[in-house]
Amino acid sequence: MFLLDDLLVNPFLSLVDILHTMALDEMYDTEAIQDDIKENRLLYEIGERSKEEYQQRKEELEAQLDTAKQVKSQMRGRVEIKG
C-alpha cells in the first residue's frame, strides 16, 4: 500500500499543488495590479477619467492589491515556479 502511495498518489498530489500555486500566482499578480493603479492615476491626471471614476477604481484596485498580498504571504514556503 505504501509503495502504491509513493508511486502514484504522491506525485499526483505534488503536481496538483504546483498547478494550484501557479494558478494563485497568476490570479493574484501584485505587479499587474500595481501597474493598473499607475494607469488609473495617469488616466485621471490627463483628464480621461473623472475624479469619481478615479476614486472608485482606485478603491477597487487597492482592495485587490491587499487581497493579493495576503494570498502571496500565505503562499510563502510553497513551490515557486519561475519561467
Coordinates of C-alpha atoms in Angstrom, one line a residue:
M1 CA 0.0 0.0 0.0
F2 CA 2.8 2.4 0.9
L3 CA 4.5 1.6 -2.4
L4 CA 1.3 2.5 -4.3
D5 CA 1.1 5.8 -2.4
D6 CA 4.7 6.6 -3.2
L7 CA 4.5 5.8 -6.8
L8 CA 1.0 7.0 -7.8
V9 CA -0.6 9.3 -5.2
N10 CA 2.2 11.5 -4.0
P11 CA 3.4 12.6 -7.5
F12 CA -0.2 13.4 -8.5
L13 CA -0.7 15.4 -5.3
S14 CA 2.6 17.3 -5.9
L15 CA 1.5 18.1 -9.4
V16 CA -1.9 19.4 -8.2
D17 CA -0.2 21.5 -5.6
I18 CA 2.2 23.0 -8.2
L19 CA -0.7 23.8 -10.5
H20 CA -2.7 25.3 -7.7
T21 CA 0.3 27.5 -6.7
M22 CA 0.8 28.6 -10.3
A23 CA -2.9 29.5 -10.7
L24 CA -2.9 31.6 -7.5
D25 CA 0.3 33.3 -8.6
E26 CA -1.4 34.2 -11.9
M27 CA -4.7 35.3 -10.3
Y28 CA -3.1 37.5 -7.7
D29 CA -0.3 39.2 -9.7
T30 CA 0.7 42.2 -7.5
E31 CA 2.8 43.7 -10.2
A32 CA -0.1 43.8 -12.6
I33 CA -2.3 45.3 -10.0
Q34 CA 0.3 48.0 -9.2
D35 CA 0.5 48.7 -13.0
D36 CA -3.3 49.1 -13.1
I37 CA -3.1 51.6 -10.2
K38 CA -0.5 53.6 -12.0
E39 CA -2.6 53.5 -15.2
N40 CA -5.6 54.7 -13.3
R41 CA -3.7 57.6 -11.9
L42 CA -2.3 58.6 -15.3
L43 CA -5.8 58.5 -16.9
Y44 CA -7.1 60.7 -14.1
E45 CA -4.1 63.2 -14.5
I46 CA -4.6 63.5 -18.3
G47 CA -8.3 64.0 -17.9
E48 CA -9.5 60.7 -19.3
R49 CA -11.3 59.8 -16.0
S50 CA -13.4 61.9 -13.7
K51 CA -12.5 62.2 -10.1
E52 CA -15.4 59.9 -9.1
E53 CA -14.3 57.2 -11.6
Y54 CA -10.7 57.5 -10.4
Q55 CA -11.6 57.2 -6.8
Q56 CA -13.9 54.2 -7.4
R57 CA -11.3 52.3 -9.5
K58 CA -8.6 53.2 -7.0
E59 CA -10.5 51.7 -4.1
E60 CA -11.2 48.5 -6.1
L61 CA -7.6 48.1 -7.1
E62 CA -6.3 48.8 -3.6
A63 CA -8.7 46.1 -2.3
Q64 CA -7.4 43.7 -4.9
L65 CA -3.8 44.5 -4.0
D66 CA -4.5 43.9 -0.3
T67 CA -6.1 40.5 -1.2
A68 CA -3.2 39.6 -3.5
K69 CA -0.6 40.5 -0.8
Q70 CA -2.4 38.3 1.7
V71 CA -2.5 35.4 -0.7
K72 CA 1.2 35.8 -1.6
S73 CA 2.1 35.9 2.1
Q74 CA 0.2 32.6 2.7
M75 CA 1.9 31.1 -0.3
R76 CA 5.5 31.7 1.1
G77 CA 7.3 28.5 1.5
R78 CA 5.3 26.7 -1.2
V79 CA 6.6 25.7 -4.5
E80 CA 7.9 28.6 -6.6
I81 CA 7.8 28.4 -10.3
K82 CA 9.8 30.8 -12.4
G83 CA 9.5 30.9 -16.2

